[in-house]
XYZ file of C-alpha atoms in Angstrom:
525
model
C 56.658 58.074 12.318
C 53.770 55.703 13.498
C 53.328 54.681 9.867
C 56.922 53.590 9.702
C 56.691 51.510 12.958
C 53.477 49.795 11.841
C 55.138 48.925 8.522
C 58.071 47.537 10.295
C 55.923 45.335 12.475
C 53.945 44.041 9.682
C 57.060 43.176 7.697
C 58.482 41.423 10.738
C 55.275 39.239 11.027
C 55.418 38.245 7.355
C 59.056 37.466 7.475
C 58.629 35.331 10.655
C 55.808 33.330 9.105
C 57.687 32.723 5.961
C 60.676 31.407 7.834
C 58.687 28.828 9.836
C 58.732 25.260 8.595
C 55.437 24.273 6.962
C 53.309 22.094 9.234
C 51.901 18.855 7.637
C 48.355 18.198 8.540
C 46.526 14.830 8.256
C 44.464 14.351 5.105
C 40.824 14.454 6.305
C 39.718 12.260 3.434
C 42.383 9.525 4.084
C 40.887 6.121 4.415
C 37.792 7.006 2.371
C 36.641 4.677 -0.273
C 38.034 4.958 -3.783
C 35.521 6.289 -6.282
C 33.702 3.467 -8.035
C 33.572 5.327 -11.428
C 29.924 4.319 -11.626
C 27.067 6.451 -13.115
C 23.506 5.575 -13.930
C 22.272 7.939 -16.599
C 19.227 9.989 -16.051
C 18.377 9.805 -19.681
C 14.982 8.371 -20.499
C 15.246 4.499 -20.582
C 13.942 2.316 -23.354
C 10.976 1.810 -23.169
C 10.247 4.931 -21.123
C 7.355 3.346 -19.312
C 6.049 -0.237 -19.088
C 4.100 -2.797 -17.111
C 5.614 -5.359 -14.759
C 7.457 -8.110 -16.524
C 8.914 -5.798 -19.221
C 12.715 -5.728 -19.841
C 13.978 -2.083 -19.575
C 17.265 -0.759 -20.854
C 19.024 1.962 -18.783
C 22.267 3.769 -19.782
C 25.163 3.821 -17.468
C 28.951 3.630 -17.052
C 31.123 1.434 -14.825
C 28.575 -1.102 -13.992
C 30.050 -4.093 -15.692
C 32.891 -4.669 -13.241
C 30.285 -4.611 -10.445
C 27.740 -6.811 -12.090
C 27.903 -9.559 -9.393
C 27.314 -7.181 -6.468
C 25.061 -4.423 -7.743
C 21.239 -4.292 -6.966
C 18.624 -2.443 -9.101
C 15.445 -0.851 -7.645
C 12.252 0.511 -8.944
C 11.032 3.069 -6.365
C 12.577 0.901 -3.725
C 11.486 -2.447 -5.100
C 14.212 -4.915 -6.183
C 14.325 -5.940 -9.863
C 15.717 -8.925 -11.744
C 18.941 -7.944 -13.580
C 18.862 -9.407 -17.057
C 22.125 -8.040 -18.456
C 24.956 -5.704 -17.633
C 27.467 -4.326 -20.250
C 29.714 -1.363 -20.760
C 26.728 0.703 -22.146
C 24.406 0.168 -19.166
C 22.010 -2.374 -17.643
C 18.890 -4.291 -18.612
C 16.344 -5.049 -15.819
C 12.881 -6.544 -15.569
C 10.123 -4.433 -13.970
C 9.027 -6.353 -10.838
C 5.382 -7.151 -10.003
C 5.616 -5.024 -6.898
C 7.062 -1.955 -8.779
C 5.420 1.447 -8.630
C 6.119 4.746 -10.427
C 9.185 6.439 -8.952
C 12.884 7.018 -9.092
C 15.195 4.179 -10.201
C 18.532 3.420 -8.587
C 21.563 1.118 -8.459
C 23.096 0.076 -5.195
C 26.677 -1.099 -4.918
C 27.736 -1.936 -1.301
C 26.346 1.025 0.613
C 26.606 3.506 -2.234
C 23.480 4.453 -4.269
C 23.387 5.857 -7.775
C 20.068 7.338 -8.793
C 18.651 7.026 -12.259
C 15.606 8.495 -14.020
C 12.008 8.601 -12.998
C 10.213 5.542 -14.371
C 6.421 5.222 -14.828
C 5.010 1.813 -14.189
C 1.883 0.976 -16.207
C -0.820 -0.718 -14.494
C -4.665 -0.976 -14.044
C -4.937 2.371 -12.169
C -4.200 5.888 -13.398
C -5.750 9.343 -13.711
C -8.762 9.270 -15.907
C -7.818 10.996 -19.124
C -11.490 11.986 -19.706
C -11.522 14.035 -16.586
C -11.004 17.623 -17.701
C -9.530 19.087 -14.562
C -5.869 20.162 -15.068
C -5.062 22.510 -11.984
C -7.656 21.508 -9.450
C -8.656 23.588 -6.463
C -6.320 25.885 -4.421
C -7.430 24.357 -1.111
C -8.940 21.208 0.108
C -12.136 19.723 -1.268
C -14.262 17.973 1.286
C -17.522 16.694 -0.230
C -19.565 16.317 -3.389
C -23.174 16.108 -4.358
C -24.338 14.597 -7.562
C -27.428 15.963 -9.259
C -29.674 13.659 -11.265
C -28.202 14.877 -14.623
C -24.716 13.966 -13.522
C -23.474 17.399 -12.582
C -21.345 17.628 -9.483
C -21.413 20.195 -6.731
C -18.056 20.373 -4.826
C -17.591 22.046 -1.468
C -14.461 22.659 0.605
C -12.145 25.416 1.661
C -11.010 26.563 -1.797
C -11.217 30.087 -3.230
C -10.282 29.133 -6.784
C -10.989 26.207 -9.174
C -9.060 25.650 -12.391
C -7.699 29.256 -12.089
C -11.095 30.571 -13.039
C -11.700 32.493 -9.760
C -10.090 35.688 -11.095
C -12.989 36.606 -13.320
C -15.638 35.650 -10.814
C -14.700 34.703 -7.191
C -15.193 31.079 -6.306
C -15.748 30.812 -2.555
C -15.761 27.238 -1.339
C -18.577 25.887 -3.695
C -18.416 25.060 -7.438
C -20.607 23.292 -9.835
C -19.015 21.143 -12.503
C -19.986 18.867 -15.307
C -19.615 15.133 -14.813
C -16.083 15.392 -16.152
C -15.003 18.432 -14.048
C -15.612 21.309 -16.342
C -16.870 24.351 -14.421
C -20.529 25.218 -14.728
C -21.114 28.947 -14.442
C -24.893 28.560 -13.810
C -24.424 28.285 -10.103
C -25.866 31.208 -8.302
C -23.743 31.168 -5.164
C -22.722 34.812 -5.360
C -19.916 35.512 -2.941
C -20.095 31.958 -1.531
C -19.174 31.193 1.971
C -16.742 33.134 4.286
C -15.460 29.875 5.816
C -15.119 26.266 4.970
C -17.941 24.066 3.762
C -17.307 20.502 4.929
C -20.381 18.541 4.039
C -23.432 18.715 1.840
C -26.708 16.712 1.705
C -30.196 16.932 -0.005
C -33.620 17.407 1.492
C -36.660 15.605 0.025
C -37.786 18.870 -1.765
C -34.463 19.079 -3.643
C -33.027 21.904 -1.580
C -29.402 21.441 -0.190
C -28.038 21.616 3.289
C -24.428 22.606 3.835
C -22.390 22.572 7.065
C -18.956 23.694 7.915
C -17.369 26.637 9.717
C -18.966 29.794 8.338
C -21.147 32.725 9.335
C -21.937 34.369 5.948
C -23.057 33.237 2.496
C -23.398 35.544 -0.456
C -24.685 38.875 0.733
C -26.044 37.629 3.988
C -23.260 38.663 6.334
C -23.040 37.134 9.929
C -26.507 35.597 9.601
C -25.792 31.884 10.069
C -24.052 29.604 12.425
C -22.103 26.941 10.432
C -25.104 25.494 8.726
C -27.677 26.715 6.182
C -30.063 25.728 3.373
C -29.426 26.414 -0.306
C -31.792 26.257 -3.279
C -30.759 23.713 -6.007
C -29.215 26.577 -8.054
C -26.738 27.424 -5.256
C -28.588 30.522 -3.902
C -29.485 30.922 -0.273
C -33.009 29.808 0.712
C -34.285 32.947 2.501
C -37.452 34.441 3.963
C -38.763 37.763 5.163
C -39.125 38.466 8.928
C -40.565 41.462 10.839
C -37.882 43.119 12.952
C -38.548 45.721 15.621
C -38.553 48.669 13.214
C -38.739 47.081 9.719
C -38.645 43.936 7.645
C -35.503 41.946 6.697
C -34.551 39.074 4.479
C -32.813 36.357 6.302
C -31.928 32.720 5.840
C -34.909 30.406 6.081
C -33.002 27.990 8.152
C -32.678 29.704 11.607
C -30.482 27.342 13.603
C -26.864 26.339 13.981
C -23.954 25.620 16.331
C -21.150 27.351 18.069
C -18.511 25.227 16.497
C -17.553 23.416 13.271
C -19.831 20.954 11.573
C -18.278 18.011 9.872
C -21.080 15.784 8.747
C -24.888 16.402 7.973
C -27.406 13.683 7.352
C -31.004 13.879 6.239
C -33.650 11.376 7.369
C -37.403 11.797 7.500
C -37.035 15.466 6.537
C -34.936 16.221 9.521
C -31.231 17.204 9.633
C -28.630 15.631 11.937
C -25.301 17.455 12.242
C -22.083 16.104 13.797
C -19.143 18.175 14.617
C -16.973 20.041 17.282
C -19.576 22.156 19.096
C -21.116 22.598 22.493
C -24.120 24.723 21.869
C -27.252 24.944 19.514
C -27.730 28.499 18.461
C -30.817 30.388 17.084
C -31.506 34.004 16.324
C -34.453 35.772 17.884
C -35.755 38.415 15.576
C -38.005 41.483 16.315
C -36.422 42.446 19.609
C -35.335 45.939 20.440
C -32.419 47.284 22.395
C -32.809 48.272 26.026
C -33.830 51.844 25.028
C -36.614 50.554 22.792
C -35.250 52.525 19.934
C -33.663 50.069 17.402
C -33.345 46.538 16.381
C -31.332 44.173 18.455
C -30.401 40.712 17.075
C -30.497 38.239 20.004
C -28.837 34.877 19.796
C -30.510 32.130 21.904
C -28.300 29.133 23.019
C -28.900 25.646 24.306
C -26.329 23.293 25.592
C -26.015 20.493 22.858
C -22.746 18.687 22.376
C -21.275 17.152 19.107
C -24.675 15.906 17.920
C -27.710 17.815 17.103
C -30.947 17.239 15.091
C -32.814 20.138 13.409
C -36.285 20.576 11.913
C -36.332 21.852 8.307
C -36.686 25.463 9.582
C -33.552 25.182 11.867
C -35.453 24.706 15.136
C -34.063 22.189 17.705
C -35.474 18.634 17.573
C -35.769 17.847 21.276
C -36.661 14.328 20.563
C -33.024 13.460 19.646
C -30.594 12.849 22.484
C -32.096 15.616 24.592
C -32.849 15.764 28.282
C -36.205 17.523 28.709
C -35.751 17.945 32.434
C -32.328 19.607 32.373
C -33.093 21.378 28.999
C -29.837 20.260 27.464
C -28.445 17.335 25.422
C -27.454 14.159 27.189
C -23.690 13.827 27.521
C -23.164 11.934 24.262
C -19.625 10.797 23.475
C -16.919 11.499 26.000
C -14.411 12.367 23.186
C -14.183 13.706 19.662
C -16.380 12.166 16.982
C -14.203 12.042 13.764
C -16.658 10.409 11.284
C -20.058 8.975 10.951
C -22.438 7.051 8.607
C -26.182 7.036 8.452
C -27.845 3.758 7.596
C -30.901 3.590 5.343
C -33.051 3.064 8.410
C -31.870 6.293 9.902
C -29.631 4.883 12.572
C -26.142 6.591 12.740
C -22.835 4.964 13.423
C -20.225 7.183 14.962
C -16.548 6.671 15.338
C -13.707 8.675 16.890
C -11.703 8.988 20.087
C -14.223 8.245 22.735
C -14.896 5.349 25.057
C -18.351 6.075 26.356
C -21.629 7.372 25.064
C -24.331 8.742 27.437
C -22.372 7.056 30.175
C -22.370 3.535 28.619
C -19.357 1.769 27.199
C -18.704 2.514 23.564
C -15.084 1.982 22.762
C -14.435 4.237 19.777
C -17.557 3.158 17.894
C -21.294 3.405 18.578
C -24.520 2.966 16.683
C -27.333 5.270 17.737
C -31.089 4.724 17.606
C -33.396 7.184 15.955
C -33.940 9.015 19.292
C -30.070 9.299 19.690
C -29.826 6.612 22.403
C -27.148 3.967 22.191
C -27.957 0.863 20.217
C -25.742 -1.550 22.260
C -23.818 -4.416 20.744
C -22.810 -2.989 17.379
C -19.049 -3.559 16.846
C -18.788 -6.011 19.675
C -16.218 -4.795 22.227
C -14.998 -2.086 19.854
C -11.436 -0.886 19.173
C -8.479 -0.306 21.422
C -7.588 3.070 19.948
C -9.184 5.814 17.823
C -11.060 5.101 14.657
C -10.671 7.973 12.138
C -13.109 7.026 9.350
C -16.048 4.701 8.632
C -17.201 3.979 5.018
C -19.861 1.702 3.714
C -20.512 0.232 0.231
C -24.158 -0.719 -0.438
C -23.133 -3.238 -3.291
C -20.803 -5.246 -1.129
C -22.748 -4.494 2.101
C -19.548 -3.922 4.014
C -18.213 -1.304 6.266
C -14.449 -0.416 6.358
C -12.992 1.200 9.454
C -9.633 2.981 9.302
C -7.585 4.475 12.155
C -4.853 3.936 14.801
C -6.056 0.766 16.408
C -4.407 -2.616 16.677
C -7.427 -4.638 17.978
C -11.203 -4.733 17.099
C -13.714 -6.803 19.032
C -10.921 -8.465 20.901
C -8.990 -9.685 17.738
C -5.913 -8.414 16.012
C -6.804 -5.817 13.358
C -3.970 -3.502 12.491
C -5.567 -0.090 11.630
C -8.055 -1.565 9.158
C -11.068 -3.809 9.663
C -14.096 -4.808 7.554
C -17.452 -5.156 9.210
C -20.669 -6.950 8.169
C -23.944 -5.031 8.444
C -24.443 -6.431 11.962
C -21.123 -4.878 13.099
C -19.141 -8.211 13.352
C -15.764 -8.370 11.554
C -15.535 -10.073 8.183
C -12.786 -12.496 8.915
C -11.932 -12.975 5.232
C -10.348 -9.558 5.258
C -7.200 -9.101 7.333
C -4.876 -6.181 7.044
C -1.040 -6.647 7.280
C 0.647 -5.384 10.390
C 1.480 -1.755 10.184
C 4.440 0.129 11.968
C 3.676 1.869 15.309
C 4.141 5.386 13.691
C 1.710 4.647 10.848
C -1.983 5.268 10.710
C -4.831 5.079 8.114
C -7.046 8.077 7.521
C -9.381 6.725 4.903
C -10.431 3.349 3.534
C -13.384 3.124 1.005
C -14.338 -0.152 -0.658
C -15.615 0.236 -4.208
C -18.323 -1.823 -5.765
C -15.845 -3.971 -7.567
C -14.471 -5.019 -4.163
C -11.331 -3.124 -4.324
C -10.454 -0.844 -1.253
C -8.767 2.496 -1.664
C -6.563 3.279 1.378
C -4.863 6.580 2.437
C -2.649 7.111 5.409
C 0.885 7.813 6.777
C 2.359 4.520 5.835
C 5.447 3.957 3.642
C 5.158 0.151 3.070
C 2.546 -2.537 3.256
C 3.262 -6.216 3.788
C 6.908 -5.565 3.112
C 6.259 -3.800 -0.282
C 6.907 -0.088 -0.802
C 3.636 1.783 -0.881
C 3.623 5.433 0.331
C 0.391 7.126 1.389
C -1.876 5.492 -1.101
C -2.636 1.872 -1.892
C -5.389 -0.473 -3.228
C -6.251 -3.664 -1.423
C -8.312 -6.579 -2.403
C -11.173 -8.143 -0.364
C -8.807 -10.193 1.650
C -6.556 -7.282 2.696
C -3.754 -7.987 0.166
C -2.311 -5.470 -2.261
C -4.457 -5.868 -5.358
C -2.269 -7.005 -8.274
C -1.991 -4.425 -11.081
C -3.534 -1.582 -9.021
C -0.595 -0.464 -6.951
C 1.539 1.003 -9.864
C 1.074 4.696 -8.856
C 3.709 6.909 -7.428
C 4.286 7.846 -3.784
C 1.328 9.917 -2.423
C 1.473 12.769 0.104
C -1.782 14.153 1.528
C -5.105 13.292 3.021
C -8.083 11.891 1.301
C -11.481 13.043 2.736
C -13.856 11.609 0.266
C -13.805 8.838 -2.430
C -16.853 9.039 -4.763
C -17.460 6.230 -7.064
C -18.983 6.422 -10.600
C -19.099 4.213 -13.670
C -18.140 5.293 -17.278
C -19.851 4.400 -20.428
C -17.606 1.330 -20.842
C -18.625 -0.033 -17.498
C -15.256 0.763 -15.893
C -15.021 1.983 -12.313
C -14.059 5.560 -11.700
C -13.253 7.163 -8.269
C -13.297 10.805 -7.679
C -10.837 11.405 -4.723
C -10.965 14.588 -2.758
C -9.022 15.990 0.077
C -5.749 17.892 0.469
C -2.918 16.969 -1.861
C -0.927 18.529 -4.718
C -0.103 15.690 -7.033
C -1.160 12.198 -8.013
C 1.038 9.739 -9.853
C 3.724 12.452 -10.150
C 1.260 14.774 -11.967
C 0.655 18.147 -10.380
C -3.052 18.436 -9.633
C -4.560 19.787 -6.451
C -7.128 18.343 -4.183
C -9.498 16.719 -6.567
C -8.856 14.174 -9.433
C -10.702 11.224 -10.956
C -9.058 7.756 -11.058
C -9.859 5.024 -13.606
C -9.743 1.375 -12.507
C -9.294 -0.676 -15.672
């Protein structure tokens, strides 16, 4: 009975719905623009790649009737239209073009075409053998006398060769990037290696954020000494009950080390730390029964100098009365450079050094005291990097500042050896949300710049650009595609033809639309 009633109700509902007059709704697409009937083919154009000034033919449909209103762009840069017909469009590659997606704009509608490679004077060096790169960031490089390169960073693999034998944050390569298996690093480091330098005896000092290297577990504090073959420099010590083999460098910090410098056989480290640390061997536990490894600590902030054995050099920025370092910078130090005379220039997000004015930049004497006057009145905001070229004898600072030494300098400034701005160089004004991470001048005068920018001087450049000595985009060297990532180091070399090469390192996954991770060599033709 219930089933009969339910069926009757259902039939009534269906019948009632069918008898109602259909309601007419408003067309949601009414008033929209009629389709233009335009397509820009993604087929490979003719020619498929070319230098500025070359006429390129792209296939397309429906363009002819819009020939007087359409615009053509190479990666956002407008091009001269040479011819439009029923088969497509011919355009001339503009001087400001860079590798990227092509497009046609008609009114406010955009039609995307194929990727186009713009030829220029800058590209990946075909003689560099690296295909895949490293699987995490590469931070520094040391070059041996025979041309081989020792790379350090946070990677665990290089060229996908870490499966056979682990590669833990340090790898030796040929001059052209081929892996050299002769390095005796064993298990490598258990944390990032950020910086590397050489002692007068040929041994290497590495700093970073690690506690272990090879088989020596939890025996170091973010810095140690390696032999030239990559093995740990070790020594034997007497413990309370026995003997043990430990790192020969007994010293370190409680936080990350970003840069190390060697001068007069002493090591200066800069980073994010508050204490100098040192192991005390040969002590027993409170029951006098077994070994107890004691860590001695001393308050030392951001800057520390070591003797070759790791002991603290108390002649550098150290208060012998209070038995601690002087205050140093009142904010983070982001980068530093050591001059040939041993003086160190620091930059970052600080305004004072040892209580004295130091607006985001300071030069330190050999004893760690402030050398006043370098950089004039400094910057008005943080400086991220400082780089120097010995050939041009110029510093380049990059950061988030708008003024330097009282004058307008938008994120980039070039300094003479005495710290005064080189007025021949003047960067274009950047947007408020853009900043520069790294700017390195090469010996040919060109300046490699990395940051968060999307344009420069009203020209589309994203993340990577090359400037000339006056701060203008260098003609012929800004043809590469949009770049996403951070450059940490730019290492310059010269090939057999006398051309400039630049090994760029950092954190990135492609360059000029080629997948390659964290290290690649560029060729400046």
